[in-house]
CSV table of C-alpha atoms and ligand atoms in Angstrom, one decimal:
chain,number,residue,atom,x,y,z
W,1,UNK,CA,0.0,0.0,0.0
W,2,UNK,CA,2.8,2.4,0.9
W,3,UNK,CA,4.9,0.8,-1.8
W,4,UNK,CA,3.1,2.7,-4.7
W,5,UNK,CA,4.9,5.9,-3.5
W,6,UNK,CA,8.4,4.3,-3.7
W,7,UNK,CA,10.4,4.9,-6.9
W,8,UNK,CA,13.2,2.5,-6.1
W,9,UNK,CA,14.3,0.3,-3.2
W,10,UNK,CA,17.9,1.4,-2.2
W,11,UNK,CA,18.5,-1.1,0.7
W,12,UNK,CA,16.5,-4.2,1.4
W,13,UNK,CA,15.8,-5.6,4.9
W,14,UNK,CA,18.6,-8.1,4.4
W,15,UNK,CA,21.1,-5.5,3.3
W,16,UNK,CA,20.2,-3.3,6.3
W,17,UNK,CA,20.6,-6.2,8.7
W,18,UNK,CA,24.0,-7.1,7.3
W,19,UNK,CA,25.3,-3.5,7.5
W,20,UNK,CA,24.0,-3.1,11.1
W,21,UNK,CA,25.9,-6.3,12.1
W,22,UNK,CA,29.1,-4.9,10.5
W,23,UNK,CA,28.8,-1.6,12.3
W,24,UNK,CA,28.1,-3.5,15.6
W,25,UNK,CA,31.3,-5.5,15.2
W,26,UNK,CA,33.3,-2.2,14.6
W,27,UNK,CA,31.7,-0.7,17.8
W,28,UNK,CA,32.4,-3.8,19.8
W,29,UNK,CA,36.1,-3.6,18.8
W,30,UNK,CA,36.3,0.1,19.6
W,31,UNK,CA,34.5,0.0,22.9
W,32,UNK,CA,35.7,-3.3,24.4
W,33,UNK,CA,35.7,-3.1,28.2
W,34,UNK,CA,33.6,0.1,28.3
W,35,UNK,CA,30.0,0.9,28.8
W,36,UNK,CA,28.2,2.7,25.9
W,37,UNK,CA,25.5,5.3,26.2
W,38,UNK,CA,23.5,5.3,23.0
W,39,UNK,CA,21.6,8.5,22.3
W,40,UNK,CA,19.0,8.2,19.6
W,41,UNK,CA,17.8,11.2,17.8
W,42,UNK,CA,14.0,11.0,17.6
W,43,UNK,CA,12.1,10.1,15.7
W,44,UNK,CA,14.1,8.9,12.6
W,45,UNK,CA,16.6,6.8,14.4
W,46,UNK,CA,14.2,4.6,16.4
W,47,UNK,CA,14.3,1.5,14.1
W,48,UNK,CA,18.1,1.7,13.5
W,49,UNK,CA,18.7,2.3,17.2
W,50,UNK,CA,16.6,-0.7,18.2
W,51,UNK,CA,18.5,-3.0,15.7
W,52,UNK,CA,21.9,-1.6,16.5
W,53,UNK,CA,21.8,-1.8,20.3
W,54,UNK,CA,20.6,-5.4,20.0
W,55,UNK,CA,23.5,-6.2,17.7
W,56,UNK,CA,26.2,-4.8,19.9
W,57,UNK,CA,27.4,-7.3,22.5
W,58,UNK,CA,28.5,-4.8,25.2
W,59,UNK,CA,26.9,-3.2,28.2
W,60,UNK,CA,25.0,-0.1,27.3
W,61,UNK,CA,22.3,2.3,28.3
W,62,UNK,CA,19.9,4.2,26.1
W,63,UNK,CA,18.5,7.7,26.0
W,64,UNK,CA,16.7,9.8,23.4
W,65,UNK,CA,16.6,13.4,22.3
W,66,UNK,CA,14.3,15.1,19.9
W,67,UNK,CA,15.2,18.1,17.8
W,68,UNK,CA,13.3,19.9,15.1
W,69,UNK,CA,14.8,21.2,12.0
W,70,UNK,CA,12.7,20.0,9.1
W,71,UNK,CA,8.9,20.5,9.6
W,72,UNK,CA,7.2,18.6,6.9
W,73,UNK,CA,9.4,19.8,4.0
W,74,UNK,CA,12.3,18.0,2.4
W,75,UNK,CA,15.0,20.6,3.1
W,76,UNK,CA,16.6,21.6,6.4
W,77,UNK,CA,15.8,25.0,7.8
W,78,UNK,CA,19.2,25.5,9.4
W,79,UNK,CA,17.4,26.4,12.6
W,80,UNK,CA,17.6,23.7,15.2
W,81,UNK,CA,15.6,23.4,18.4
W,82,UNK,CA,15.7,20.8,21.2
W,83,UNK,CA,12.1,19.7,21.6
W,84,UNK,CA,12.9,16.9,24.1
W,85,UNK,CA,16.1,16.8,26.1
W,86,UNK,CA,17.9,13.7,27.5
W,87,UNK,CA,16.7,12.2,30.7
W,88,UNK,CA,20.1,11.1,31.9
W,89,UNK,CA,23.3,13.0,32.7
W,90,UNK,CA,26.1,12.2,30.2
W,91,UNK,CA,29.0,13.5,32.3
W,92,UNK,CA,31.9,11.0,32.1
W,93,UNK,CA,29.9,8.6,29.7
W,94,UNK,CA,31.0,7.1,26.4
W,95,UNK,CA,28.3,8.5,24.1
W,96,UNK,CA,27.4,7.3,20.7
W,97,UNK,CA,24.8,9.5,19.0
W,98,UNK,CA,22.6,7.4,16.7
W,99,UNK,CA,21.0,9.3,13.8
W,100,UNK,CA,19.1,8.1,10.8
W,101,UNK,CA,20.7,10.3,8.2
W,102,UNK,CA,23.4,13.0,8.0
W,103,UNK,CA,22.3,15.5,5.4
W,104,UNK,CA,23.3,19.2,5.6
W,105,UNK,CA,24.9,18.6,9.0
W,106,UNK,CA,23.0,21.5,10.5
W,107,UNK,CA,21.2,19.3,13.1
W,108,UNK,CA,24.2,17.3,14.2
W,109,UNK,CA,26.8,20.0,14.3
W,110,UNK,CA,24.5,21.9,16.6
W,111,UNK,CA,23.6,18.9,18.7
W,112,UNK,CA,27.2,17.5,19.0
W,113,UNK,CA,28.3,20.9,20.2
W,114,UNK,CA,25.7,21.0,22.9
W,115,UNK,CA,26.6,17.4,24.0
W,116,UNK,CA,30.4,18.2,24.1
W,117,UNK,CA,29.7,21.0,26.6
W,118,UNK,CA,28.1,18.5,29.0
W,119,UNK,CA,31.5,16.8,29.5
W,120,UNK,CA,31.0,13.2,28.4
W,121,UNK,CA,34.1,11.0,28.4
W,122,UNK,CA,33.8,10.7,24.6
W,123,UNK,CA,31.2,11.4,21.9
W,124,UNK,CA,31.0,9.6,18.5
W,125,UNK,CA,28.4,9.8,15.8
W,126,UNK,CA,26.8,6.8,14.1
W,127,UNK,CA,24.5,7.5,11.2
W,128,UNK,CA,22.9,4.9,9.0
W,129,UNK,CA,22.9,7.0,5.9
W,130,UNK,CA,25.1,9.9,4.7
W,131,UNK,CA,24.4,12.3,1.9
W,132,UNK,CA,27.9,13.9,1.6
W,133,UNK,CA,27.0,16.1,-1.4
W,134,UNK,CA,24.5,18.0,0.7
W,135,UNK,CA,26.8,18.9,3.5
W,136,UNK,CA,26.8,22.6,4.6
W,137,UNK,CA,28.4,22.2,8.0
W,138,UNK,CA,31.3,19.8,8.6
W,139,UNK,CA,30.5,16.9,10.9
W,140,UNK,CA,32.8,14.0,11.8
W,141,UNK,CA,31.0,10.7,11.2
W,142,UNK,CA,32.7,7.8,13.0
W,143,UNK,CA,30.2,5.0,11.9
W,144,UNK,CA,28.4,5.3,8.6
W,145,UNK,CA,26.1,2.7,7.2
W,146,UNK,CA,25.8,3.8,3.6
W,147,UNK,CA,26.6,6.9,1.5
W,148,UNK,CA,23.8,7.8,-0.8
W,149,UNK,CA,23.2,10.3,-3.6
W,150,UNK,CA,21.1,13.4,-3.1
W,151,UNK,CA,17.6,11.9,-3.2
W,152,UNK,CA,14.8,11.9,-0.6
W,153,UNK,CA,14.6,8.5,1.1
W,154,UNK,CA,12.1,7.0,3.4
W,155,UNK,CA,11.6,3.8,5.4
W,156,UNK,CA,13.4,2.0,8.3
W,157,UNK,CA,12.5,5.0,10.6
W,158,UNK,CA,12.8,7.8,8.0
W,159,UNK,CA,9.8,9.7,7.1
W,160,UNK,CA,8.2,12.2,4.8
W,161,UNK,CA,5.6,14.2,6.6
W,162,UNK,CA,5.6,11.6,9.4
W,163,UNK,CA,4.7,8.8,7.0
W,164,UNK,CA,6.6,5.7,5.7
W,165,UNK,CA,8.7,5.2,8.9
W,166,UNK,CA,7.3,1.7,9.2
W,167,UNK,CA,8.6,0.4,5.8
W,168,UNK,CA,11.1,-2.4,6.5
W,169,UNK,CA,13.4,-1.2,3.7
W,170,UNK,CA,14.8,2.1,2.5
W,171,UNK,CA,13.5,3.5,-0.7
W,172,UNK,CA,13.6,6.7,-2.8
W,173,UNK,CA,10.3,8.5,-2.5
W,174,UNK,CA,8.7,9.4,-5.8
W,175,UNK,CA,9.2,13.2,-6.3
W,176,UNK,CA,5.5,13.7,-7.2
W,177,UNK,CA,4.6,12.7,-3.6
W,178,UNK,CA,6.3,15.8,-2.3
W,179,UNK,CA,5.7,17.9,-5.4
W,180,UNK,CA,9.3,17.8,-6.5
P,1,LIG,P1,20.3,18.0,8.4
P,1,LIG,O1,20.2,18.9,9.6
P,1,LIG,O2,20.1,18.7,7.1
P,1,LIG,O3,21.6,17.2,8.4
P,1,LIG,O4,19.1,17.0,8.5
P,1,LIG,C1,19.1,15.8,9.2
P,1,LIG,C2,17.7,15.4,9.4
P,1,LIG,O5,16.9,15.7,8.2
P,1,LIG,C3,17.6,13.9,9.5
P,1,LIG,O6,17.7,13.5,10.9
P,1,LIG,C4,16.3,13.5,8.9
P,1,LIG,O7,15.3,13.6,9.9
P,1,LIG,C5,16.0,14.6,7.9
P,1,LIG,N1,16.4,14.1,6.6
P,1,LIG,C6,17.4,14.5,5.8
P,1,LIG,N2,17.4,13.9,4.6
P,1,LIG,C7,16.3,13.0,4.6
P,1,LIG,C8,15.7,12.1,3.7
P,1,LIG,O8,16.2,11.8,2.6
P,1,LIG,N3,14.6,11.4,4.1
P,1,LIG,C9,14.1,11.6,5.4
P,1,LIG,N4,14.6,12.5,6.2
P,1,LIG,C10,15.7,13.2,5.9
P,2,LIG,MG1,16.0,12.9,12.2
């Protein structure tokens, strides 16, 4: 039913699962002997976060933050606002920020800056998708799932106007859906 709005499937469920496992092995190697605090950026990261934290065989805690930068359009406004802050203190913690997609970098450069000021032991960024061609602000990405071209994608947590998050795969949305 949602499928009719998808132009092309970029990553199938199987491909996503395999890549999540690979990232988990990298994280396990890098964080051996330490406890991780995963911070998921709502809402787009919720599916990736759920799969990633279950794939990583290390002690961890989870927290979530919500920021607004997009509204219902397909381009970032550059203005970022925290709409839900963390519940936990991150002082002295090894934080991995989990994001669905790194696009202009506006959201994450703002957010990472805020988190750094709270004195965590370390902060790294893990994004499932990366659109390097769209970058406006430089952001260091430690764990990247896939680099993708400049197209608007949905599924596996990613939305357009809050829809399509429940698709088990990632696909390019037909431009006519958002009037592109
Ligand atoms: P940035 O501030 O431009 O890097 O925007 C990052 C946020 O924009 C992501 O967390 C997503 O919520 C949203 N976003 C960027 N590109 C896409 C896309 O292709 N599909 C769905 N959401 C996107
Ligand atoms: Mg997001």
